[in-house]
CSV table of C-alpha atoms in Angstrom, one decimal:
chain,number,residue,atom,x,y,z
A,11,UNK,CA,23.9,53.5,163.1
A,12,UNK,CA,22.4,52.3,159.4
A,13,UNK,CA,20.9,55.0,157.7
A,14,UNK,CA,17.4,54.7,156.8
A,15,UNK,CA,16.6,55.0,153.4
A,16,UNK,CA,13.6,55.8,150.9
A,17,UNK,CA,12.4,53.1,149.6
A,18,UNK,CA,13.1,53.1,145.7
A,19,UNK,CA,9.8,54.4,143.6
A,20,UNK,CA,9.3,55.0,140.4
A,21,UNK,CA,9.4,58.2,138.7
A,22,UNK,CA,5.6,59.7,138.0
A,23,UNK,CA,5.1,61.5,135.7
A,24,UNK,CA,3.1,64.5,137.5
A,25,UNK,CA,6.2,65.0,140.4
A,26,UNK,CA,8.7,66.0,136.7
A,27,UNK,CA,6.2,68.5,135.9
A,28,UNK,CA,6.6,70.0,139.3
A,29,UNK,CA,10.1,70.2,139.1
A,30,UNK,CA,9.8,71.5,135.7
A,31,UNK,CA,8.0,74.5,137.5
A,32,UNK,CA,10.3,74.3,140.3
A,33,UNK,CA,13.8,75.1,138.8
A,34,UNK,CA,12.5,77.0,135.8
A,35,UNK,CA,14.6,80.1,137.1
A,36,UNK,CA,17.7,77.9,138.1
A,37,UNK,CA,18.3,76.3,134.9
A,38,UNK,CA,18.5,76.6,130.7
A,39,UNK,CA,15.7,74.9,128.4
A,40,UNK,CA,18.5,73.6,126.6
A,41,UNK,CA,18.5,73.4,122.7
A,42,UNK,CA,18.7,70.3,120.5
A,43,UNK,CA,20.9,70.6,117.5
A,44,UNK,CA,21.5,68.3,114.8
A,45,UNK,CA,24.6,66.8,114.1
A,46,UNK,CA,25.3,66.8,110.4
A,47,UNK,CA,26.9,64.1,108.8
A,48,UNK,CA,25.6,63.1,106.0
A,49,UNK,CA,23.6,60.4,105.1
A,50,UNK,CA,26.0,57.8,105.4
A,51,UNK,CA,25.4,58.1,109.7
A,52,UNK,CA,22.5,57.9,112.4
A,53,UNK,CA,20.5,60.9,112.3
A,54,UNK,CA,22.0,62.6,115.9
A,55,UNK,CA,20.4,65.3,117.1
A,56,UNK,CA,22.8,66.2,120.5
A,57,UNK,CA,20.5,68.0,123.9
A,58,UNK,CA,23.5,70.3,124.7
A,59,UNK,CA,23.6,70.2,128.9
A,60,UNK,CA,26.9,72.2,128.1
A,61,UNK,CA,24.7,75.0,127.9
A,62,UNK,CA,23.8,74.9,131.9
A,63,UNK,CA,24.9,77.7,134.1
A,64,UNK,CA,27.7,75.2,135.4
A,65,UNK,CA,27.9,73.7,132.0
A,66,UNK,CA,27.0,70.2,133.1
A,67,UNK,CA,22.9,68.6,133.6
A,68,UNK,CA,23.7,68.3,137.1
A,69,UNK,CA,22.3,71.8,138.2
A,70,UNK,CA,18.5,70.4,136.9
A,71,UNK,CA,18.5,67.5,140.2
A,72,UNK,CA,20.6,69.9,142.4
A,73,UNK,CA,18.4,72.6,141.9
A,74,UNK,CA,15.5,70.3,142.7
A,75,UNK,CA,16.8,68.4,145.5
A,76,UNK,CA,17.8,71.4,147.4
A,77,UNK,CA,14.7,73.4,146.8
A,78,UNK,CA,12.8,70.5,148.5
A,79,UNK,CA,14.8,70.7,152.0
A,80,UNK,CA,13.1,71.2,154.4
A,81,UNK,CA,14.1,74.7,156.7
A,82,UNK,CA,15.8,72.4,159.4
A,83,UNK,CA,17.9,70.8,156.5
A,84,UNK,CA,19.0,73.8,155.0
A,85,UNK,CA,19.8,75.3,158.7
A,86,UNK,CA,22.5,72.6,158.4
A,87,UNK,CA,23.9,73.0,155.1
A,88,UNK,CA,24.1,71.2,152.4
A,89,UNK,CA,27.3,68.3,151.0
A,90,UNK,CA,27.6,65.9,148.6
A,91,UNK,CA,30.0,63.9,146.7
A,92,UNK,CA,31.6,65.1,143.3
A,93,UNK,CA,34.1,64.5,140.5
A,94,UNK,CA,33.0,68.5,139.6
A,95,UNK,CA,29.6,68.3,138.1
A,96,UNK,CA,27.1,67.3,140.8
A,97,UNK,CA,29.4,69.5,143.5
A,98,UNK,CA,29.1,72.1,141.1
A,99,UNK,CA,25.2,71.7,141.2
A,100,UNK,CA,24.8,71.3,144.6
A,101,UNK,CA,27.1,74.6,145.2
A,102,UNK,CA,24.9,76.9,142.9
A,103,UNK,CA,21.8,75.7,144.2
A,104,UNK,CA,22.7,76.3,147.5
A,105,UNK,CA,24.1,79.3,147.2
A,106,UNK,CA,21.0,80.5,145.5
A,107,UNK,CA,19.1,79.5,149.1
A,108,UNK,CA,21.8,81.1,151.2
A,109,UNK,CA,22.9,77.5,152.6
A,110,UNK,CA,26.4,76.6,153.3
A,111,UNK,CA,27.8,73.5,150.9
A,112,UNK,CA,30.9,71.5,151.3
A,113,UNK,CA,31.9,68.6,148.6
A,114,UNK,CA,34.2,66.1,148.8
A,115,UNK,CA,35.6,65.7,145.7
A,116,UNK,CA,37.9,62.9,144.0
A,117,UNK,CA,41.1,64.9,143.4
A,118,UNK,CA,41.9,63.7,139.8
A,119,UNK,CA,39.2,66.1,139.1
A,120,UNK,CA,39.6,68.3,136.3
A,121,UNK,CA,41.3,72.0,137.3
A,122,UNK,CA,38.2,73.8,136.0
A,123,UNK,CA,35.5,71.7,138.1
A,124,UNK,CA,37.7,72.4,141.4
A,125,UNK,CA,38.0,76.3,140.5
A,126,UNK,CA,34.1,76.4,139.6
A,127,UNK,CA,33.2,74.8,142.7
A,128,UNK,CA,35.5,76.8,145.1
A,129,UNK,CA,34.2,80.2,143.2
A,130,UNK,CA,30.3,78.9,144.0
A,131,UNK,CA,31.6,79.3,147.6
A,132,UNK,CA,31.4,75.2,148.3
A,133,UNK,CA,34.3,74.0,150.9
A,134,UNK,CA,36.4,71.4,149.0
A,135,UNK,CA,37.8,68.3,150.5
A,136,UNK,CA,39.6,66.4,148.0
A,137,UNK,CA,40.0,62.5,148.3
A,138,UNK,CA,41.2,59.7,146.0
A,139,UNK,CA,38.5,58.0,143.7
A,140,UNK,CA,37.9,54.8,145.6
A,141,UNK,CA,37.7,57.0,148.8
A,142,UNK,CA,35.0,59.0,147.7
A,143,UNK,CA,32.9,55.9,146.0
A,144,UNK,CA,32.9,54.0,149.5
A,145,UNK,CA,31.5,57.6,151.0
A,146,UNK,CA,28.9,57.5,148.4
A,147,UNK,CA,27.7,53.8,149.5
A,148,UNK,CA,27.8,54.6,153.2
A,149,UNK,CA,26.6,58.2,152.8
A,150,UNK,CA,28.9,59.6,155.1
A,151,UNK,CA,32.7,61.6,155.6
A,152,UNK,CA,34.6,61.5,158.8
A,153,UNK,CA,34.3,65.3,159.7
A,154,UNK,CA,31.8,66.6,157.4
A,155,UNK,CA,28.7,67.4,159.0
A,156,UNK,CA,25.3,68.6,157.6
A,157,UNK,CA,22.3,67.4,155.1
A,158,UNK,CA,23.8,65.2,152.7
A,159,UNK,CA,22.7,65.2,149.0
A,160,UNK,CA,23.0,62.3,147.0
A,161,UNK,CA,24.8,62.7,143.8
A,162,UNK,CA,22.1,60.3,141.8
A,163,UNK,CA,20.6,57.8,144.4
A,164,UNK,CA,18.0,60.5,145.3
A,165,UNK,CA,14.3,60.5,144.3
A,166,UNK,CA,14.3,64.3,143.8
A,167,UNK,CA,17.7,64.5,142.4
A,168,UNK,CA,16.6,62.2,139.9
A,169,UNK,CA,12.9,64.1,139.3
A,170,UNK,CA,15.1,67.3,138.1
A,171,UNK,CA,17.0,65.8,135.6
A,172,UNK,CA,14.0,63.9,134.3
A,173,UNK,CA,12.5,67.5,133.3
A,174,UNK,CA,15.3,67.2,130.4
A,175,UNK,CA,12.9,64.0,129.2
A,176,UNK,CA,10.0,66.5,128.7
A,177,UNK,CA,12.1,68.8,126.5
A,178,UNK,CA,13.2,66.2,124.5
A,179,UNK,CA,9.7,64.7,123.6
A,180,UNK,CA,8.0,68.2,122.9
A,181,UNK,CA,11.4,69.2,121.0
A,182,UNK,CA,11.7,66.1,119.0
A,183,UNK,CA,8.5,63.7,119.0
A,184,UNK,CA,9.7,61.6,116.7
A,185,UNK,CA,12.9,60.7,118.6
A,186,UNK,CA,13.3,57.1,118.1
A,187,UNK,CA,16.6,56.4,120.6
A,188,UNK,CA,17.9,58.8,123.2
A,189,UNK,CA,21.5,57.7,124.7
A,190,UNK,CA,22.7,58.9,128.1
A,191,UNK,CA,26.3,58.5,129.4
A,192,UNK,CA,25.7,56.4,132.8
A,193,UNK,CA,28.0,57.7,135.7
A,194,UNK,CA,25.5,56.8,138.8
A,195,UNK,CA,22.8,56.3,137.0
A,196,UNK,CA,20.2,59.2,138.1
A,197,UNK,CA,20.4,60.8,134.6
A,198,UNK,CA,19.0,58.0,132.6
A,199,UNK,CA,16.4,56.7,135.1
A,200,UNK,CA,15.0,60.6,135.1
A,201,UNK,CA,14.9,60.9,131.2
A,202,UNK,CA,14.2,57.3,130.6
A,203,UNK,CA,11.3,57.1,133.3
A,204,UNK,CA,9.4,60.5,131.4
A,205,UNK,CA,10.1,59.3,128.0
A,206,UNK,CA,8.7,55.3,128.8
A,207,UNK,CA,5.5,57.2,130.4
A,208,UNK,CA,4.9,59.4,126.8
A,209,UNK,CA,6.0,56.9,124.4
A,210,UNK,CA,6.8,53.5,125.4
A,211,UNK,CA,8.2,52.7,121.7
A,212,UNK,CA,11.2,54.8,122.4
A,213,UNK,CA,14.3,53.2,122.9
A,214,UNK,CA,16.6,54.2,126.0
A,215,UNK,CA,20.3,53.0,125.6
A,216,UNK,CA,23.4,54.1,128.2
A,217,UNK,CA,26.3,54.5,127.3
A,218,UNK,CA,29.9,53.6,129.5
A,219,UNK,CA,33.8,53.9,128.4
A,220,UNK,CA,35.1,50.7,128.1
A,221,UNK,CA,37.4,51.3,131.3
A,222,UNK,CA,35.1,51.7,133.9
A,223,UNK,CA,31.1,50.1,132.1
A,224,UNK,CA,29.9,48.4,135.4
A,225,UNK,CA,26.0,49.0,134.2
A,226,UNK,CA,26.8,47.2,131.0
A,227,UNK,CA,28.0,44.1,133.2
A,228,UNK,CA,24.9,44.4,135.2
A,229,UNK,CA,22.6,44.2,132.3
A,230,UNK,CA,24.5,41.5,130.6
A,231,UNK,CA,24.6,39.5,134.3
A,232,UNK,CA,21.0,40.1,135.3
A,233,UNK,CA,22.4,41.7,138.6
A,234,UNK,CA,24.0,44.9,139.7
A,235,UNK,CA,28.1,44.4,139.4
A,236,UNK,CA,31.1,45.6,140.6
A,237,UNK,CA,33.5,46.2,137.5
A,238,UNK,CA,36.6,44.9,138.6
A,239,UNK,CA,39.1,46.0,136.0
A,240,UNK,CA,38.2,49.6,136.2
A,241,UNK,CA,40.5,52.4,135.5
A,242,UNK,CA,40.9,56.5,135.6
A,243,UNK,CA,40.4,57.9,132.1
A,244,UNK,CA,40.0,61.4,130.9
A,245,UNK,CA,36.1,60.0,130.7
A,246,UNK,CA,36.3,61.5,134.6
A,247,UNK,CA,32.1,62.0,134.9
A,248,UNK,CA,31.1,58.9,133.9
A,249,UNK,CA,31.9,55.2,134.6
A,250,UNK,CA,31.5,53.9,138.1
A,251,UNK,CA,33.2,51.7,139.9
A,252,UNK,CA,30.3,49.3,140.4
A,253,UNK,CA,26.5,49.9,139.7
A,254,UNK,CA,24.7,50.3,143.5
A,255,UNK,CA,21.6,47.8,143.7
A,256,UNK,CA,19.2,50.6,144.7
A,257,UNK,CA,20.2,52.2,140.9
A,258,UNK,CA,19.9,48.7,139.3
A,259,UNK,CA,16.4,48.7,140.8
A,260,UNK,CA,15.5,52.3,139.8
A,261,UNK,CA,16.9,51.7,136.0
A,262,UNK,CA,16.8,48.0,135.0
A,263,UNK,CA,12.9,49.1,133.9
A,264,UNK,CA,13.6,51.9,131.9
A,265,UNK,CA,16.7,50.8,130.1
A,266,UNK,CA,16.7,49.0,127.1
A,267,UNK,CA,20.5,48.3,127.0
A,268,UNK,CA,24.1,49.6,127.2
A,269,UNK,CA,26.7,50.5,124.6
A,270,UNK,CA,30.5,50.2,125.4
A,271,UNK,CA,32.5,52.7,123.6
A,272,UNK,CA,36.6,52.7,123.4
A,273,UNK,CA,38.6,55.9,125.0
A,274,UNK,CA,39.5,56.2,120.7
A,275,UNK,CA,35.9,56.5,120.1
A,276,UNK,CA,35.1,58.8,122.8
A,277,UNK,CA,38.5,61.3,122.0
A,278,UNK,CA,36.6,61.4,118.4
A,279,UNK,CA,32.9,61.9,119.0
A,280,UNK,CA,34.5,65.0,121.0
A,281,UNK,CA,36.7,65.9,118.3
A,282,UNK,CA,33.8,66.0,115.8
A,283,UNK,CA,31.4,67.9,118.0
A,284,UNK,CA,34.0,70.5,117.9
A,285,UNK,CA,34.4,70.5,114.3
A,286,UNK,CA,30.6,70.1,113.1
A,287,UNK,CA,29.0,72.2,115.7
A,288,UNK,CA,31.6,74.3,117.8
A,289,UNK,CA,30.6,72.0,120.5
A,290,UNK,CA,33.0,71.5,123.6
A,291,UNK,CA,32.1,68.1,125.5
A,292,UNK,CA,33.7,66.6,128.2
A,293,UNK,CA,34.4,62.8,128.2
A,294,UNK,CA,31.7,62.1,129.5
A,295,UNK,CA,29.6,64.4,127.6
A,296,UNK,CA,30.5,62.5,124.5
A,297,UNK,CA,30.0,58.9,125.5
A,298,UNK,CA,26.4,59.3,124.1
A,299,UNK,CA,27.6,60.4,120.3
A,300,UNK,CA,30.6,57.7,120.2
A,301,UNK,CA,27.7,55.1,121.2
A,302,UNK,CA,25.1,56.6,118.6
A,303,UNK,CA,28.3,56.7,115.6
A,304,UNK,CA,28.3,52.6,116.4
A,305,UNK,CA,25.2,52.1,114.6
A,306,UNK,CA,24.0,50.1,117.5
A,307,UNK,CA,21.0,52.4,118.8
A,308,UNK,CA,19.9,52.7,114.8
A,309,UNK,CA,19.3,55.0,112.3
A,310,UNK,CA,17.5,57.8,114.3
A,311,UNK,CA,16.5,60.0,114.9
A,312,UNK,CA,18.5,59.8,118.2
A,313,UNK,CA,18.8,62.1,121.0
A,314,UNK,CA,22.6,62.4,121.8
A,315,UNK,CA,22.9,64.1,125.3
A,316,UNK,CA,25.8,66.1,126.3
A,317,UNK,CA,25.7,65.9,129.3
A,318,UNK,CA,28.5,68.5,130.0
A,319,UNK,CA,31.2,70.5,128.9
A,320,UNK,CA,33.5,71.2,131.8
A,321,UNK,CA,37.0,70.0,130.5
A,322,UNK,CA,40.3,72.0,130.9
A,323,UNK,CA,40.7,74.0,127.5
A,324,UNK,CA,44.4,72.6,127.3
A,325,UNK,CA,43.4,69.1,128.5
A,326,UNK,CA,40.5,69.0,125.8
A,327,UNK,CA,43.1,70.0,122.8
A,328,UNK,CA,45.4,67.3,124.1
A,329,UNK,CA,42.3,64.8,123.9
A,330,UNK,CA,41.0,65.3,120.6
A,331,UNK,CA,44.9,65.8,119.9
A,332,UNK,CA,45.9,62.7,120.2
């Protein structure tokens, strides 16, 4: 039988506030930090998500999301659907409400996601990539039973991480870009749907690996796409297979356009975090500086956001190694 779903709203502004309230205690007001380059760049000011108690943005929608079960729901357990980060969310949150969590994770995911996840107490059960993307469009797992959270299609999911827009604007109100790496999509809709509603001037720009861009397709095509020539990369937390239409309806309003970065770019941006600011970032987490370095979101001041930092130590020195 079809699952029913909520139909797709927009963020308000009032229901961020709430969450801001709601997971104070759960996650990190994370700092912003400027990158310094000199003034031959883009002034880049990077929202370091590393930070987070699971190093990754995820825990501000899991937090969120889990807090607004209802008892029956919780009586259930929780499960969702993870390459590390959101399973890592999900996992703290509900171990913080004493509910039972179980992700299936794509099993190319990095050593250090899988350990943090089974330490959290979540039951793992790894699948291939395209395995776990058709559970996320049907929303279900042969075997795994219980309350199933949404990685980013999910109104509340999406309210927690749009608290990170409020930070930004009272941190840096004269941001003129902020650039968010697009995996799902939930990240961007929540910070681009707080920073619209204060300041509509603002520019909002994604930002995809060149392997795996679907939402850059879907804004060039007008429609949501399926990108057919994806491909695995060490960019493991971002990049979708396709954009789902329910996304493409949440974002398309919010988003002012995409940037496509090369692997080459992405290996750098990390490597310079690490030597300007001591900053370890995922792949993913640096999709948003490699975008701001092309000069294509301006001059700044942008918002860079890292949106996490969980990358095996001897993985990351082989990256920015090579």
């Amino acid at each position: 039988m079809p699952i029913e779903l909520e139909a797709v709203r927009p963020i308000e502004l009032a229901e961020v506030q709430d969450a801001r309230k709601r997971i104070a205690g759960t996650i990190l007001r994370t700092p912003l930090v400027r990158l310094e380059l000199g003034p031959a760049f883009p002034d880049i000011r990077l929202k370091l998500e590393n930070l987070q108690p699971i190093n990754a943005y995820k825990l501000r929608g899991a937090a969120n999301a889990v807090a607004l079960l209802s008892e029956s729901e919780r009586k259930r357990g929780v499960w969702t659907i993870s390459a590390g980060n959101a399973g890592q969310g999900v996992a703290y949150a509900a171990r913080q409400a004493g509910v039972p969590c179980a992700v299936v994770v794509i099993e190319t995911a990095p050593e250090s996601k899988i350990e943090r996840m089974r330490a959290l107490g979540a039951t793992l059960i790894p699948v291939p990539w395209d395995v776990a993307w058709k559970a996320l469009e049907e929303r279900s797992f042969p075997g795994v039973e219980g309350t199933f959270v949404h990685p980013f299609d999910d109104h509340n999911f999406i309210a927690g991480h749009a608290t990170m827009g409020l930070e930004i604007f009272e941190d840096a109100p004269d941001t003129a870009a902020v650039i968010a790496a697009i995996g799902g999509g939930g990240l961007i809709t929540g910070v681009g749907s707080v920073l619209k509603a204060l300041n509509p001037e603002i520019k909002v720009w994604g930002a995809e690996p060149e392997t795996a861009s679907p939402a850059a397709l879907s804004f060039a095509t007008g429609s949501p796409q399926v990108f057919k020539d994806w491909k695995p990369s060490f960019v493991d937390g971002a990049g979708g297979q396709s954009l789902f239409p329910r996304m493409w309806e949440r974002m398309k309003s919010v988003v002012d356009g995409y940037i496509v970065v090369s692997l080459d770019e992405t290996r750098k941006a990390m490597r310079l975090m690490a030597e300007k600011t001591r900053v370890i970032a995922e792949g993913a987490g640096a999709l948003s500086v490699a975008a701001a370095l092309t000069g294509r979101a301006g001059q700044g001041p942008i918002v860079a956001i890292v949106s996490g930092g969980n990358v095996d130590l001897k993985k990351f020195c082989e990256i920015i190694g090579s």
